[in-house]
């Protein structure tokens, strides 16, 4: 997809929904599904001691320079949404999940689940060297709690674990010792970020009890088996 094909629908689609909400007499609060991609790309130095939280904003210029259009689309869509919400008095909350894994309902694979499938199959290198992961069930619960909790406000990071590829592979090997796991990271890491932490404090304050990474990975693989994407 081209830059325009990714960015225009993200920004215009978000604004169209918000405009409809303003016209409605019954909508009290809007929950926007953003992404951790709108947090991580600030341009400031990061290392394993860095902890990303809700005060971090990706810099559109950094995203543009690196030609990471998905991350740019999420960043621009969030900026546009907050500008619109403030101008029009919309009570809005944004949710920022990392790589979303766990059991899935749709017949096709998302990028996130496909990354796990390729690791387990062992036939493709990983596009990521570092994983900031959250379970889809926690993402769903966060949306509900953000909607139902009167005091919920602003932005919420949603990342259960932020770990290197080696740790993800270690968990998968422990769960499925006979599988031919891929231990290769692609030559081009699409995120190109060092190891870092992500704060869970605000999300936990909303009542989110994060599903552990090992459980999420196991349930992802079991769902892939159930839907016959994996045969073993």
Short mmCIF file of N, CA and C in Angstrom, two decimals, residues 112-226:
data_model
loop_
_atom_site.label_atom_id
_atom_site.label_comp_id
_atom_site.label_asym_id
_atom_site.label_seq_id
_atom_site.Cartn_x
_atom_site.Cartn_y
_atom_site.Cartn_z
N UNK A 112 -0.04 -9.22 13.35
CA UNK A 112 0.51 -9.65 14.64
C UNK A 112 0.51 -11.17 14.77
N UNK A 113 -0.62 -11.78 14.45
CA UNK A 113 -0.73 -13.23 14.59
C UNK A 113 0.15 -13.93 13.55
N UNK A 114 0.26 -13.34 12.38
CA UNK A 114 1.10 -13.93 11.34
C UNK A 114 2.58 -13.93 11.76
N UNK A 115 2.99 -12.91 12.51
CA UNK A 115 4.37 -12.89 13.03
C UNK A 115 4.61 -14.11 13.91
N UNK A 116 3.64 -14.42 14.79
CA UNK A 116 3.78 -15.59 15.67
C UNK A 116 3.74 -16.88 14.86
N UNK A 117 2.84 -16.97 13.89
CA UNK A 117 2.76 -18.16 13.03
C UNK A 117 4.10 -18.42 12.35
N UNK A 118 4.71 -17.38 11.81
CA UNK A 118 5.99 -17.56 11.12
C UNK A 118 7.11 -17.97 12.06
N UNK A 119 7.07 -17.48 13.30
CA UNK A 119 8.06 -17.92 14.29
C UNK A 119 7.92 -19.41 14.57
N UNK A 120 6.66 -19.85 14.73
CA UNK A 120 6.39 -21.24 15.07
C UNK A 120 6.69 -22.17 13.89
N UNK A 121 6.36 -21.71 12.69
CA UNK A 121 6.64 -22.50 11.49
C UNK A 121 8.14 -22.63 11.22
N UNK A 122 8.89 -21.61 11.65
CA UNK A 122 10.33 -21.63 11.44
C UNK A 122 10.76 -21.36 10.02
N UNK A 123 9.83 -20.89 9.18
CA UNK A 123 10.18 -20.75 7.76
C UNK A 123 10.39 -19.31 7.31
N UNK A 124 10.25 -18.36 8.23
CA UNK A 124 10.46 -16.96 7.86
C UNK A 124 11.16 -16.24 9.00
N UNK A 125 12.00 -15.28 8.66
CA UNK A 125 12.64 -14.50 9.71
C UNK A 125 11.63 -13.50 10.28
N UNK A 126 11.85 -13.11 11.53
CA UNK A 126 10.94 -12.18 12.19
C UNK A 126 11.18 -10.76 11.69
N UNK A 127 10.10 -10.00 11.44
CA UNK A 127 10.27 -8.59 11.06
C UNK A 127 10.57 -7.71 12.28
N UNK A 128 10.57 -8.32 13.47
CA UNK A 128 10.78 -7.57 14.71
C UNK A 128 11.89 -8.22 15.52
N UNK A 129 12.75 -7.40 16.13
CA UNK A 129 13.75 -7.92 17.06
C UNK A 129 13.30 -7.71 18.50
N UNK A 130 12.27 -6.88 18.68
CA UNK A 130 11.76 -6.56 20.01
C UNK A 130 10.23 -6.56 19.95
N UNK A 131 9.60 -7.19 20.93
CA UNK A 131 8.15 -7.37 20.91
C UNK A 131 7.52 -6.63 22.09
N UNK A 132 6.61 -5.71 21.79
CA UNK A 132 5.78 -5.07 22.82
C UNK A 132 4.37 -5.61 22.63
N UNK A 133 3.99 -6.54 23.49
CA UNK A 133 2.86 -7.43 23.22
C UNK A 133 1.73 -7.23 24.22
N UNK A 134 0.49 -7.41 23.74
CA UNK A 134 -0.69 -7.41 24.61
C UNK A 134 -1.69 -8.42 24.07
N UNK A 135 -2.48 -8.98 24.98
CA UNK A 135 -3.50 -9.95 24.59
C UNK A 135 -4.76 -9.24 24.10
N UNK A 136 -5.36 -9.77 23.05
CA UNK A 136 -6.55 -9.17 22.46
C UNK A 136 -7.70 -9.06 23.47
N UNK A 137 -7.76 -9.99 24.42
CA UNK A 137 -8.83 -9.94 25.44
C UNK A 137 -8.64 -8.76 26.38
N UNK A 138 -7.39 -8.40 26.65
CA UNK A 138 -7.12 -7.22 27.47
C UNK A 138 -7.45 -5.94 26.69
N UNK A 139 -7.21 -5.96 25.40
CA UNK A 139 -7.54 -4.79 24.56
C UNK A 139 -9.06 -4.58 24.58
N UNK A 140 -9.81 -5.66 24.43
CA UNK A 140 -11.28 -5.56 24.45
C UNK A 140 -11.76 -5.04 25.80
N UNK A 141 -11.18 -5.60 26.88
CA UNK A 141 -11.60 -5.18 28.22
C UNK A 141 -11.27 -3.71 28.46
N UNK A 142 -10.13 -3.26 27.98
CA UNK A 142 -9.74 -1.85 28.17
C UNK A 142 -10.74 -0.91 27.50
N UNK A 143 -11.23 -1.29 26.32
CA UNK A 143 -12.23 -0.46 25.65
C UNK A 143 -13.51 -0.37 26.49
N UNK A 144 -13.93 -1.49 27.03
CA UNK A 144 -15.16 -1.51 27.84
C UNK A 144 -14.98 -0.68 29.11
N UNK A 145 -13.85 -0.89 29.79
CA UNK A 145 -13.61 -0.15 31.04
C UNK A 145 -13.46 1.34 30.78
N UNK A 146 -12.81 1.70 29.67
CA UNK A 146 -12.66 3.12 29.33
C UNK A 146 -14.02 3.76 29.06
N UNK A 147 -14.93 2.97 28.53
CA UNK A 147 -16.29 3.45 28.23
C UNK A 147 -17.13 3.55 29.50
N UNK A 148 -16.99 2.57 30.39
CA UNK A 148 -17.88 2.47 31.55
C UNK A 148 -17.39 3.23 32.78
N UNK A 149 -16.09 3.53 32.85
CA UNK A 149 -15.52 4.17 34.04
C UNK A 149 -15.56 5.69 33.88
N UNK A 150 -16.38 6.38 34.67
CA UNK A 150 -16.52 7.84 34.48
C UNK A 150 -15.19 8.59 34.55
N UNK A 151 -14.28 8.14 35.42
CA UNK A 151 -13.02 8.86 35.61
C UNK A 151 -11.98 8.58 34.53
N UNK A 152 -12.24 7.63 33.64
CA UNK A 152 -11.28 7.32 32.57
C UNK A 152 -11.08 8.55 31.69
N UNK A 153 -9.83 8.82 31.34
CA UNK A 153 -9.57 10.00 30.51
C UNK A 153 -8.21 9.90 29.83
N UNK A 154 -8.07 10.62 28.74
CA UNK A 154 -6.77 10.71 28.07
C UNK A 154 -6.37 9.45 27.33
N UNK A 155 -5.09 9.12 27.44
CA UNK A 155 -4.50 8.01 26.68
C UNK A 155 -4.17 6.85 27.62
N UNK A 156 -4.22 5.63 27.08
CA UNK A 156 -3.85 4.44 27.85
C UNK A 156 -2.91 3.55 27.04
N UNK A 157 -1.68 3.36 27.55
CA UNK A 157 -0.77 2.36 26.96
C UNK A 157 -1.30 0.97 27.30
N UNK A 158 -1.24 0.06 26.35
CA UNK A 158 -1.64 -1.33 26.60
C UNK A 158 -0.56 -2.27 26.09
N UNK A 159 0.39 -2.58 26.95
CA UNK A 159 1.46 -3.52 26.62
C UNK A 159 1.72 -4.35 27.87
N UNK A 160 1.56 -5.67 27.76
CA UNK A 160 1.81 -6.54 28.92
C UNK A 160 3.29 -6.79 29.09
N UNK A 161 3.98 -7.09 27.98
CA UNK A 161 5.42 -7.38 28.03
C UNK A 161 6.11 -6.67 26.88
N UNK A 162 7.30 -6.17 27.17
CA UNK A 162 8.14 -5.58 26.12
C UNK A 162 9.48 -6.30 26.20
N UNK A 163 9.68 -7.26 25.28
CA UNK A 163 10.77 -8.22 25.42
C UNK A 163 11.48 -8.46 24.08
N UNK A 164 12.74 -8.92 24.13
CA UNK A 164 13.44 -9.24 22.88
C UNK A 164 12.88 -10.51 22.23
N UNK A 165 13.15 -10.65 20.94
CA UNK A 165 12.74 -11.84 20.19
C UNK A 165 13.18 -13.12 20.90
N UNK A 166 14.38 -13.12 21.45
CA UNK A 166 14.91 -14.33 22.10
C UNK A 166 14.02 -14.81 23.24
N UNK A 167 13.40 -13.88 23.96
CA UNK A 167 12.53 -14.26 25.08
C UNK A 167 11.22 -14.87 24.58
N UNK A 168 10.68 -14.31 23.50
CA UNK A 168 9.48 -14.88 22.89
C UNK A 168 9.76 -16.30 22.42
N UNK A 169 10.90 -16.49 21.75
CA UNK A 169 11.28 -17.82 21.26
C UNK A 169 11.50 -18.79 22.41
N UNK A 170 12.08 -18.30 23.51
CA UNK A 170 12.30 -19.15 24.68
C UNK A 170 10.99 -19.67 25.25
N UNK A 171 9.99 -18.81 25.32
CA UNK A 171 8.67 -19.22 25.83
C UNK A 171 8.03 -20.23 24.87
N UNK A 172 8.09 -19.95 23.58
CA UNK A 172 7.50 -20.88 22.59
C UNK A 172 8.20 -22.23 22.63
N UNK A 173 9.53 -22.23 22.81
CA UNK A 173 10.26 -23.50 22.87
C UNK A 173 9.87 -24.30 24.11
N UNK A 174 9.68 -23.59 25.21
CA UNK A 174 9.25 -24.25 26.46
C UNK A 174 7.86 -24.87 26.28
N UNK A 175 6.97 -24.15 25.60
CA UNK A 175 5.60 -24.65 25.40
C UNK A 175 5.55 -25.76 24.36
N UNK A 176 6.35 -25.62 23.31
CA UNK A 176 6.30 -26.56 22.17
C UNK A 176 7.73 -26.97 21.79
N UNK A 177 8.36 -27.84 22.59
CA UNK A 177 9.79 -28.15 22.39
C UNK A 177 10.13 -28.82 21.07
N UNK A 178 9.14 -29.39 20.39
CA UNK A 178 9.45 -30.11 19.14
C UNK A 178 9.35 -29.23 17.90
N UNK A 179 8.88 -28.00 18.05
CA UNK A 179 8.67 -27.16 16.87
C UNK A 179 9.98 -26.57 16.35
N UNK A 180 10.10 -26.42 15.01
CA UNK A 180 11.32 -25.87 14.40
C UNK A 180 11.28 -24.35 14.38
N UNK A 181 11.43 -23.72 15.53
CA UNK A 181 11.25 -22.27 15.62
C UNK A 181 12.28 -21.51 14.79
N UNK A 182 11.81 -20.42 14.20
CA UNK A 182 12.72 -19.52 13.49
C UNK A 182 13.41 -18.64 14.53
N UNK A 183 14.74 -18.62 14.51
CA UNK A 183 15.46 -17.76 15.45
C UNK A 183 16.12 -16.59 14.73
N UNK A 184 15.66 -16.35 13.52
CA UNK A 184 16.26 -15.29 12.70
C UNK A 184 15.41 -14.01 12.76
N UNK A 185 16.11 -12.91 12.89
CA UNK A 185 15.43 -11.62 12.71
C UNK A 185 15.80 -11.12 11.32
N UNK A 186 14.83 -10.59 10.61
CA UNK A 186 15.07 -10.12 9.26
C UNK A 186 16.15 -9.05 9.22
N UNK A 187 16.73 -8.88 8.06
CA UNK A 187 17.78 -7.87 7.92
C UNK A 187 17.24 -6.47 8.18
N UNK A 188 15.96 -6.27 7.89
CA UNK A 188 15.34 -4.97 8.14
C UNK A 188 14.32 -5.13 9.26
N UNK A 189 14.65 -4.61 10.45
CA UNK A 189 13.72 -4.60 11.57
C UNK A 189 12.78 -3.43 11.35
N UNK A 190 11.49 -3.72 11.11
CA UNK A 190 10.57 -2.64 10.72
C UNK A 190 10.39 -1.59 11.82
N UNK A 191 10.58 -1.99 13.08
CA UNK A 191 10.45 -1.03 14.16
C UNK A 191 11.78 -0.33 14.44
N UNK A 192 12.88 -1.10 14.34
CA UNK A 192 14.22 -0.57 14.56
C UNK A 192 14.30 0.20 15.88
N UNK A 193 13.86 -0.46 16.95
CA UNK A 193 13.91 0.14 18.28
C UNK A 193 14.70 -0.77 19.21
N UNK A 194 15.44 -0.19 20.16
CA UNK A 194 16.15 -1.02 21.13
C UNK A 194 15.16 -1.57 22.16
N UNK A 195 15.66 -2.38 23.08
CA UNK A 195 14.81 -2.85 24.18
C UNK A 195 14.40 -1.69 25.06
N UNK A 196 13.18 -1.73 25.58
CA UNK A 196 12.68 -0.68 26.46
C UNK A 196 11.47 -1.23 27.21
N UNK A 197 11.04 -0.50 28.23
CA UNK A 197 9.85 -0.89 28.98
C UNK A 197 8.66 -0.02 28.60
N UNK A 198 7.48 -0.50 28.95
CA UNK A 198 6.25 0.27 28.73
C UNK A 198 5.45 0.25 30.04
N UNK A 199 5.03 1.41 30.48
CA UNK A 199 4.31 1.53 31.75
C UNK A 199 2.93 0.87 31.68
N UNK A 200 2.60 0.11 32.74
CA UNK A 200 1.27 -0.50 32.86
C UNK A 200 0.41 0.21 33.91
N UNK A 201 1.01 1.20 34.56
CA UNK A 201 0.38 1.79 35.74
C UNK A 201 -1.01 2.36 35.46
N UNK A 202 -1.14 3.15 34.40
CA UNK A 202 -2.43 3.80 34.14
C UNK A 202 -3.49 2.77 33.74
N UNK A 203 -3.09 1.78 32.92
CA UNK A 203 -4.04 0.73 32.51
C UNK A 203 -4.47 -0.10 33.71
N UNK A 204 -3.53 -0.41 34.59
CA UNK A 204 -3.89 -1.18 35.79
C UNK A 204 -4.80 -0.37 36.69
N UNK A 205 -4.62 0.95 36.69
CA UNK A 205 -5.52 1.82 37.45
C UNK A 205 -6.94 1.80 36.92
N UNK A 206 -7.08 1.44 35.66
CA UNK A 206 -8.41 1.30 35.04
C UNK A 206 -9.03 -0.06 35.38
N UNK A 207 -8.21 -0.94 35.98
CA UNK A 207 -8.71 -2.27 36.37
C UNK A 207 -8.27 -3.39 35.45
N UNK A 208 -7.32 -3.12 34.55
CA UNK A 208 -6.84 -4.17 33.65
C UNK A 208 -5.87 -5.08 34.41
N UNK A 209 -6.17 -6.38 34.42
CA UNK A 209 -5.26 -7.38 34.98
C UNK A 209 -4.69 -8.14 33.78
N UNK A 210 -3.52 -7.76 33.37
CA UNK A 210 -2.96 -8.25 32.10
C UNK A 210 -2.77 -9.76 32.08
N UNK A 211 -3.17 -10.38 30.98
CA UNK A 211 -2.92 -11.80 30.74
C UNK A 211 -1.43 -11.96 30.46
N UNK A 212 -0.74 -12.89 31.16
CA UNK A 212 0.71 -13.03 30.98
C UNK A 212 1.07 -13.43 29.55
N UNK A 213 2.27 -13.02 29.13
CA UNK A 213 2.74 -13.29 27.77
C UNK A 213 2.70 -14.77 27.43
N UNK A 214 3.13 -15.63 28.35
CA UNK A 214 3.15 -17.07 28.07
C UNK A 214 1.75 -17.60 27.74
N UNK A 215 0.76 -17.15 28.52
CA UNK A 215 -0.63 -17.58 28.27
C UNK A 215 -1.13 -17.06 26.91
N UNK A 216 -0.79 -15.81 26.60
CA UNK A 216 -1.20 -15.24 25.31
C UNK A 216 -0.59 -16.00 24.14
N UNK A 217 0.71 -16.31 24.25
CA UNK A 217 1.38 -17.05 23.18
C UNK A 217 0.78 -18.44 23.00
N UNK A 218 0.54 -19.11 24.12
CA UNK A 218 -0.05 -20.46 24.05
C UNK A 218 -1.42 -20.41 23.39
N UNK A 219 -2.25 -19.46 23.81
CA UNK A 219 -3.60 -19.37 23.26
C UNK A 219 -3.58 -18.97 21.78
N UNK A 220 -2.58 -18.19 21.38
CA UNK A 220 -2.43 -17.84 19.96
C UNK A 220 -2.12 -19.08 19.14
N UNK A 221 -1.15 -19.86 19.60
CA UNK A 221 -0.76 -21.08 18.87
C UNK A 221 -1.90 -22.08 18.84
N UNK A 222 -2.60 -22.25 19.96
CA UNK A 222 -3.71 -23.20 20.00
C UNK A 222 -4.83 -22.77 19.05
N UNK A 223 -5.06 -21.47 18.93
CA UNK A 223 -6.07 -20.97 18.00
C UNK A 223 -5.63 -21.20 16.56
N UNK A 224 -4.34 -21.01 16.29
CA UNK A 224 -3.80 -21.29 14.95
C UNK A 224 -3.97 -22.77 14.59
N UNK A 225 -3.80 -23.64 15.58
CA UNK A 225 -4.00 -25.08 15.35
C UNK A 225 -5.48 -25.38 15.10
N UNK A 226 -6.33 -24.80 15.92
CA UNK A 226 -7.77 -25.04 15.82
C UNK A 226 -8.31 -24.61 14.45
#
